[in-house]
PDB file of C-alpha atoms in Angstrom:
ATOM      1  CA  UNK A 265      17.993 -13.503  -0.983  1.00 50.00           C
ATOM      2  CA  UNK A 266      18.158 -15.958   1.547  1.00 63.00           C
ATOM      3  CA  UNK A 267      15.482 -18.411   0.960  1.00 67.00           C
ATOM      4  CA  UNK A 268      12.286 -18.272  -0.587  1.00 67.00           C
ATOM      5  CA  UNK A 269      10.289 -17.016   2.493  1.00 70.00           C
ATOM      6  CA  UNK A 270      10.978 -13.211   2.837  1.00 80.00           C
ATOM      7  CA  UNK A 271       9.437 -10.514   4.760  1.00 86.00           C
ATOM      8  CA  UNK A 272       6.076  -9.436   4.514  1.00 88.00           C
ATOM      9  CA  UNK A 273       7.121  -5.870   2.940  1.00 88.00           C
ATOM     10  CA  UNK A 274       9.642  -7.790   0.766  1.00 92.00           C
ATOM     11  CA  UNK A 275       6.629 -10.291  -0.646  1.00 93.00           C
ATOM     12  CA  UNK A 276       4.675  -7.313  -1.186  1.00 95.00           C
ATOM     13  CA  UNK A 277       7.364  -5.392  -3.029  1.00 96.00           C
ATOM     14  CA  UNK A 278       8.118  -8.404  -5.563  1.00 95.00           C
ATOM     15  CA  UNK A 279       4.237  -8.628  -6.375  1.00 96.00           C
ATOM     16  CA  UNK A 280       4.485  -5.161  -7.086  1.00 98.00           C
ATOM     17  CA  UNK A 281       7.409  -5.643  -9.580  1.00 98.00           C
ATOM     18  CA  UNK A 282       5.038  -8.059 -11.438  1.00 97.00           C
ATOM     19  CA  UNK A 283       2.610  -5.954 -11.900  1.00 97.00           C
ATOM     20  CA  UNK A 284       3.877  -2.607 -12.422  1.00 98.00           C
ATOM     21  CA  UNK A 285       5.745  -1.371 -15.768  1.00 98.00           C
ATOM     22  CA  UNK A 286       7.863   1.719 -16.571  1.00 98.00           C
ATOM     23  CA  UNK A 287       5.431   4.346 -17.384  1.00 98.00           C
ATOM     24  CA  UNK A 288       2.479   3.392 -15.186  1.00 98.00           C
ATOM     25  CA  UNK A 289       0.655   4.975 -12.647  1.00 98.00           C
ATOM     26  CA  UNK A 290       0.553   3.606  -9.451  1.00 98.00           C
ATOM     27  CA  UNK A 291       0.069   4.703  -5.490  1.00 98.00           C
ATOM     28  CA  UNK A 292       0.849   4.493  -2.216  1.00 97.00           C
ATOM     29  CA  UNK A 293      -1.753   4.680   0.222  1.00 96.00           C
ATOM     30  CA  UNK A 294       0.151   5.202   3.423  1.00 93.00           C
ATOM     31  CA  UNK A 295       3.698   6.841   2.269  1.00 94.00           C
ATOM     32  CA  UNK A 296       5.213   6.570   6.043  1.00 90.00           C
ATOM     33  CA  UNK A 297       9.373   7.095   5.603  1.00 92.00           C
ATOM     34  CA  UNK A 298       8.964   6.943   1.880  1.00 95.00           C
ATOM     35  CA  UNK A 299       9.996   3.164   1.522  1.00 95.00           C
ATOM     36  CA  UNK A 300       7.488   1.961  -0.370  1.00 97.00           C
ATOM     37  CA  UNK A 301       7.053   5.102  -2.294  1.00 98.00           C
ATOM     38  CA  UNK A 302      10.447   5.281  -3.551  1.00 98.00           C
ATOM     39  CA  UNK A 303      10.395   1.594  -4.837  1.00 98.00           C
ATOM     40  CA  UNK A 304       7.427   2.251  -7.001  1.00 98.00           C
ATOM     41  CA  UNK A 305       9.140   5.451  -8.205  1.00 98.00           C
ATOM     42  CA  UNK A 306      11.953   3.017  -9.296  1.00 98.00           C
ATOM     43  CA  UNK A 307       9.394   0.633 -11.163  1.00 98.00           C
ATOM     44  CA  UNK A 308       7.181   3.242 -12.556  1.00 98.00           C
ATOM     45  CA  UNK A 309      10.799   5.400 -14.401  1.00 98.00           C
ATOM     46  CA  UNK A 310      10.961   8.325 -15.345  1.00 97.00           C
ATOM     47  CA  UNK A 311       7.935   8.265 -17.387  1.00 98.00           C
ATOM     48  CA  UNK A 312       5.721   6.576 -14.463  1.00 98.00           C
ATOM     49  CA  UNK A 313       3.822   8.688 -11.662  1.00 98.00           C
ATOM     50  CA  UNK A 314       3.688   7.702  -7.995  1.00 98.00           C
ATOM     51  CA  UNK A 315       0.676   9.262  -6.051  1.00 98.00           C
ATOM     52  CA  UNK A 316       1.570   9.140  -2.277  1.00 98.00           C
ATOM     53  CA  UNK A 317      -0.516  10.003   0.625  1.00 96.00           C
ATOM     54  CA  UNK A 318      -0.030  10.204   4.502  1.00 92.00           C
ATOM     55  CA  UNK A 319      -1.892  11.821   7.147  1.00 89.00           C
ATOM     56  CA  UNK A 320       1.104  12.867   8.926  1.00 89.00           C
ATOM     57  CA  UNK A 321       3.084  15.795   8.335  1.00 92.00           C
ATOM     58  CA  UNK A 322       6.322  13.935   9.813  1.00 90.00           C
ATOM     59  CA  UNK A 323       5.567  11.234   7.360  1.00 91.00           C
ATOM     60  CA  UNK A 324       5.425  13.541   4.338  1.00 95.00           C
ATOM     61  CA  UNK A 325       8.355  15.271   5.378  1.00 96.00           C
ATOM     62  CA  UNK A 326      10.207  12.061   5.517  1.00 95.00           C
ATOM     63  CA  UNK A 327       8.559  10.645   2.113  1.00 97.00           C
ATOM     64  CA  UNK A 328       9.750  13.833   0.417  1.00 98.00           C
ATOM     65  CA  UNK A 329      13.513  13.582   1.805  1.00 98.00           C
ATOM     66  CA  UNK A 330      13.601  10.104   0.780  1.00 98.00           C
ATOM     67  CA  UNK A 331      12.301  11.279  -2.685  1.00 98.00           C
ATOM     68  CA  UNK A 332      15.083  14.089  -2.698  1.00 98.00           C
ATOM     69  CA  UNK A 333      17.462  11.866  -1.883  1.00 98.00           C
ATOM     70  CA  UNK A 334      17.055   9.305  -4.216  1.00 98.00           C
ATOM     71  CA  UNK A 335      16.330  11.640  -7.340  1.00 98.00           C
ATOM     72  CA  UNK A 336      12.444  10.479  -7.771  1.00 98.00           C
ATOM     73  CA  UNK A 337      10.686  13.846  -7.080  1.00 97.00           C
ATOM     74  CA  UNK A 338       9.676  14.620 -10.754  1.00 98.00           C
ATOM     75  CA  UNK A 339       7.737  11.446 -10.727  1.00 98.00           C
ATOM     76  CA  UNK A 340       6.031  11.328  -7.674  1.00 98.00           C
ATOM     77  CA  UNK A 341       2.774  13.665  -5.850  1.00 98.00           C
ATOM     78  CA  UNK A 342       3.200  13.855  -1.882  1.00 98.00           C
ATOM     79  CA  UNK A 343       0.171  14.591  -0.602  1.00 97.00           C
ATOM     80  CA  UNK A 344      -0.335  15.168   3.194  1.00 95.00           C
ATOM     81  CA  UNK A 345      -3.786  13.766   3.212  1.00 94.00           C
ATOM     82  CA  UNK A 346      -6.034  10.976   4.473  1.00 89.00           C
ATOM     83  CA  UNK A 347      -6.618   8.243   2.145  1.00 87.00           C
ATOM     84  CA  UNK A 348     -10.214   7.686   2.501  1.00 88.00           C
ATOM     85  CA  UNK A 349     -10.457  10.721   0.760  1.00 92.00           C
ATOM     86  CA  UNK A 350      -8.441   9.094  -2.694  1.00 92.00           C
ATOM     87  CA  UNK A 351     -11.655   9.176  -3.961  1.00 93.00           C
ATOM     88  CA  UNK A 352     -11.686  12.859  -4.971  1.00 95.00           C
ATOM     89  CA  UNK A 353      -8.617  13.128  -6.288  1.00 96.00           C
ATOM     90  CA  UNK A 354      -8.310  12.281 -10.569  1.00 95.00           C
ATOM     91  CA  UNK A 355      -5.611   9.996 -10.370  1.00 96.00           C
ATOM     92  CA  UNK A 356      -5.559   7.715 -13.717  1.00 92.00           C
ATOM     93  CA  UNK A 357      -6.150   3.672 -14.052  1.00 97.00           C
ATOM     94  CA  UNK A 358      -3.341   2.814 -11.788  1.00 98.00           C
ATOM     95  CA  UNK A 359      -1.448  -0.372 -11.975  1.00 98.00           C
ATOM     96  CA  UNK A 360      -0.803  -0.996  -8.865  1.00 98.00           C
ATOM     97  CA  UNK A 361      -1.349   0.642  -4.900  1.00 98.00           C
ATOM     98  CA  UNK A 362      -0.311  -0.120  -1.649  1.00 98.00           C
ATOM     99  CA  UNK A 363      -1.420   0.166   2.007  1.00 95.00           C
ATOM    100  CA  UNK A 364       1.445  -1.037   4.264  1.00 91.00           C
ATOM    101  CA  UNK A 365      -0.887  -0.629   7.885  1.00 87.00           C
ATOM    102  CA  UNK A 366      -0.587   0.458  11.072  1.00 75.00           C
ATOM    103  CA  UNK A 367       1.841   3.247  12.232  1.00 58.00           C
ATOM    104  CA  UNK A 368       4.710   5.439  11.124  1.00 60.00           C
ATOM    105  CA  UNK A 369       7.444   3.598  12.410  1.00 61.00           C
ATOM    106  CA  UNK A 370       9.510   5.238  15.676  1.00 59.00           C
ATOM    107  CA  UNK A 371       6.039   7.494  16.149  1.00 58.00           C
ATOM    108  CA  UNK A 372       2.989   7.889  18.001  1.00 57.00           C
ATOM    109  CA  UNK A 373       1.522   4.791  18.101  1.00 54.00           C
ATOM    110  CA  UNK A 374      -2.326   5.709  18.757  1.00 57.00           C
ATOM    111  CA  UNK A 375      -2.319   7.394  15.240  1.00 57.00           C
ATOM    112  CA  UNK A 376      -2.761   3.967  12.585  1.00 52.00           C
ATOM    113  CA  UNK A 377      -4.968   3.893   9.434  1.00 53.00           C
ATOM    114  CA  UNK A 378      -7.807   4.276  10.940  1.00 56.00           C
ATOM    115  CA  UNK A 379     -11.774   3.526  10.331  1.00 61.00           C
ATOM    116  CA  UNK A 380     -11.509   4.635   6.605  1.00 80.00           C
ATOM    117  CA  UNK A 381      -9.164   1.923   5.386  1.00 88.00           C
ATOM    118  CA  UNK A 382     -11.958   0.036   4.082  1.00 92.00           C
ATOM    119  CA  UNK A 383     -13.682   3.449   1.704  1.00 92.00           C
ATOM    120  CA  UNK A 384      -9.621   3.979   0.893  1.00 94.00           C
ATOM    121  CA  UNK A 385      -9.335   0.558  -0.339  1.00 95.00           C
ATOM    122  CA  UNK A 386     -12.243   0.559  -2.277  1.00 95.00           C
ATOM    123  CA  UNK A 387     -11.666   4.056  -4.179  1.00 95.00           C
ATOM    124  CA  UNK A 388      -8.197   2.781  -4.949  1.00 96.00           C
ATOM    125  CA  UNK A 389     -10.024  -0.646  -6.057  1.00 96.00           C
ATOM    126  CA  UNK A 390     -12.103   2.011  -8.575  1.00 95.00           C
ATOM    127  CA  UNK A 391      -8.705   3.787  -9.622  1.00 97.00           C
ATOM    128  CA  UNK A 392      -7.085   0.685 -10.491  1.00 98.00           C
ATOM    129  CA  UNK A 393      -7.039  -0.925 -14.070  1.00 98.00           C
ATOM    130  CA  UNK A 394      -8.090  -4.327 -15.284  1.00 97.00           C
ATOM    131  CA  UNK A 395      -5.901  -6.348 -13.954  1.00 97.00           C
ATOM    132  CA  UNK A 396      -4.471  -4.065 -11.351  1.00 98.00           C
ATOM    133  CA  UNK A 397      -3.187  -5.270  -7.781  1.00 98.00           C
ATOM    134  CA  UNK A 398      -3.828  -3.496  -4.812  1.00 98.00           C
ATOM    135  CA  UNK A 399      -1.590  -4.812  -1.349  1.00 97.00           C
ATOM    136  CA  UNK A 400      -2.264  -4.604   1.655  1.00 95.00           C
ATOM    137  CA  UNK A 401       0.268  -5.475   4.505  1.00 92.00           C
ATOM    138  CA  UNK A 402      -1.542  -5.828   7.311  1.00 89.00           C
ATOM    139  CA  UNK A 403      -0.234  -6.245  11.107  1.00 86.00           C
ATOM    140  CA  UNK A 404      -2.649  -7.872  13.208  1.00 82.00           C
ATOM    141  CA  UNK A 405      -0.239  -8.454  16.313  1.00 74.00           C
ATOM    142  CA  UNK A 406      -0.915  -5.414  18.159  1.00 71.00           C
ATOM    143  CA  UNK A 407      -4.576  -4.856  19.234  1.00 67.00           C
ATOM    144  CA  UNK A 408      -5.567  -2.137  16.896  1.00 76.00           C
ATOM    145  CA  UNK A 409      -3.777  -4.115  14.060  1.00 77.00           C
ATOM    146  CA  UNK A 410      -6.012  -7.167  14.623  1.00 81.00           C
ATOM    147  CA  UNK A 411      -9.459  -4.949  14.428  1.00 83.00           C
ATOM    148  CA  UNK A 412      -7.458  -3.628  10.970  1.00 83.00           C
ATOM    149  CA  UNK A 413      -6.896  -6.784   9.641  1.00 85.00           C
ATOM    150  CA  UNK A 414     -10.154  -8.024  10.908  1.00 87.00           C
ATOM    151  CA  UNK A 415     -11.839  -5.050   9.090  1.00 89.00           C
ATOM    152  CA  UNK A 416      -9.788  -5.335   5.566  1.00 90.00           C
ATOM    153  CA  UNK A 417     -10.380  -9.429   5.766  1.00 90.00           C
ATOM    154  CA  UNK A 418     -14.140  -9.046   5.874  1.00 92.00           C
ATOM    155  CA  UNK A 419     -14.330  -6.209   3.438  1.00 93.00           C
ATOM    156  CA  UNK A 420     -11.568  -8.406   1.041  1.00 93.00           C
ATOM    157  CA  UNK A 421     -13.813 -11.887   1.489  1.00 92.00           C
ATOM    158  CA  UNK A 422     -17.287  -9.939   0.826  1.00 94.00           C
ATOM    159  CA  UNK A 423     -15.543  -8.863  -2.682  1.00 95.00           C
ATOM    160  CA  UNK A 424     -17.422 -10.564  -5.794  1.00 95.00           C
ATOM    161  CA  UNK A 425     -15.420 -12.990  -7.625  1.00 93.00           C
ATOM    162  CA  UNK A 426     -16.467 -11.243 -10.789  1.00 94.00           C
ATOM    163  CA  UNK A 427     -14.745  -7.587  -9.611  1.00 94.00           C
ATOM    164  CA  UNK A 428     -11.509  -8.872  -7.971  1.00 96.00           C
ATOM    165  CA  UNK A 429      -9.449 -12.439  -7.091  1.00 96.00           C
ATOM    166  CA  UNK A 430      -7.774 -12.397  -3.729  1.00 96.00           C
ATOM    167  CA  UNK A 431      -5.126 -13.622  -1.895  1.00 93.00           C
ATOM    168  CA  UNK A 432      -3.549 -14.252   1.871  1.00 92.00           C
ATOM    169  CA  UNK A 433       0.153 -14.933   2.494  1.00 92.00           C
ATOM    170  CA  UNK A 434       0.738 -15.809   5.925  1.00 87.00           C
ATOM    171  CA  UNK A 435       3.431 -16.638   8.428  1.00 83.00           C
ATOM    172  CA  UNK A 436       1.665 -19.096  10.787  1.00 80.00           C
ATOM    173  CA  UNK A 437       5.014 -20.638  12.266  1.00 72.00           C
ATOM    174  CA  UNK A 438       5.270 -16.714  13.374  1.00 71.00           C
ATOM    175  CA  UNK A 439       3.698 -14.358  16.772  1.00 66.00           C
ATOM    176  CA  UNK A 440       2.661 -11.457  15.992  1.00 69.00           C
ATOM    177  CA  UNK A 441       3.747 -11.903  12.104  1.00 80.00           C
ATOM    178  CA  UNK A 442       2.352  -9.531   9.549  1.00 87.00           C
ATOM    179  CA  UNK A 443      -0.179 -10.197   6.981  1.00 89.00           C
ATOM    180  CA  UNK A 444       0.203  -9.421   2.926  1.00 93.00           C
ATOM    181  CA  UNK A 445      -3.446  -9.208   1.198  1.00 93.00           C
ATOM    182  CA  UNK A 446      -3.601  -8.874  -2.207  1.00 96.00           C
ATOM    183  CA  UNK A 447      -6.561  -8.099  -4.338  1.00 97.00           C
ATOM    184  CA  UNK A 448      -6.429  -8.438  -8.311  1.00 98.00           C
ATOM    185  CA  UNK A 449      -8.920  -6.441 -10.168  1.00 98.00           C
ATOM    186  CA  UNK A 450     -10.833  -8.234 -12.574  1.00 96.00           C
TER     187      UNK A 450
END
């Protein structure tokens, strides 16, 4: 570490190792190259489950080399899938989730997460225990980013207090800087 000010998917990634413990269940919402997925696979253990979803084949393909690769396929579900439809599948109280935004990295960029972020987020909001976090790193530099991050914002802020505590980390000293949102279930 170089200072206390990281990287947006760095931030996100030490929230998630406060909140997660070996043996939980947790998921990741948009599974990409596997990044993500792989780190909760490390938190969770052997014991833990990791649900992962994409709606790209490429993405799954590369989420389940990754997983290969790093010995975590026994405790982690690749499911080529969209996640506004989480809420049909029987996943268990969940620790934790993430959404890291926008596109598969070094891919089509007209294909991003799309106008069912906000029923994703809230299904995963259902799946998640008391106390659960859900993160959302958002990317509002690009144009479709900022209607995103505009969309997740107004769904986060119209959350009662009672249901969920959120949060914003920002980098306002940075263009085009990416967003972490996090949501705490109460």
């Amino acid at each position: 570490m170089n200072g206390l000010i990281q990287t947006a998917v760095t931030i996100s990634h030490r929230l998630l190792a406060l909140s997660v413990q070996k043996g939980d269940t947790v998921i990741d919402a948009t599974a990409g190259k596997g990044r993500d997925t792989c780190f909760l696979a490390e938190l969770v253990g052997e014991t833990g489950q990791v649900w992962a979803f994409d709606i790209q084949e490429e993405a799954c393909n590369y989420t389940r080399a990754a997983l290969v690769k790093a010995g975590y396929t026994a405790r982690v579900q690749v499911f080529c899938d969209d996640h506004a439809n989480l809420a049909a599948y029987n996943i268990a109280p969940a620790a934790a989730a993430i959404f890291n935004l926008g596109w598969l990295p070094g891919s089509d960029h007209t294909v991003v997460s799309g106008a069912g972020i906000v029923s994703a987020m809230k299904a995963v909001l259902d799946k998640l225990k008391i106390g659960g976090v859900l993160i959302a790193v958002a990317y509002p530099g690009h144009s479709r980013g900022a209607t995103e991050y505009d969309t997740v914002l107004k769904w986060i802020s119209s959350l009662p207090q009672k249901q969920a505590r959120c949060l914003q980390i920002s980098f306002p000293a940075h263009v085009r800087a990416p967003l972490v949102l996090l949501i705490e279930k109460q």
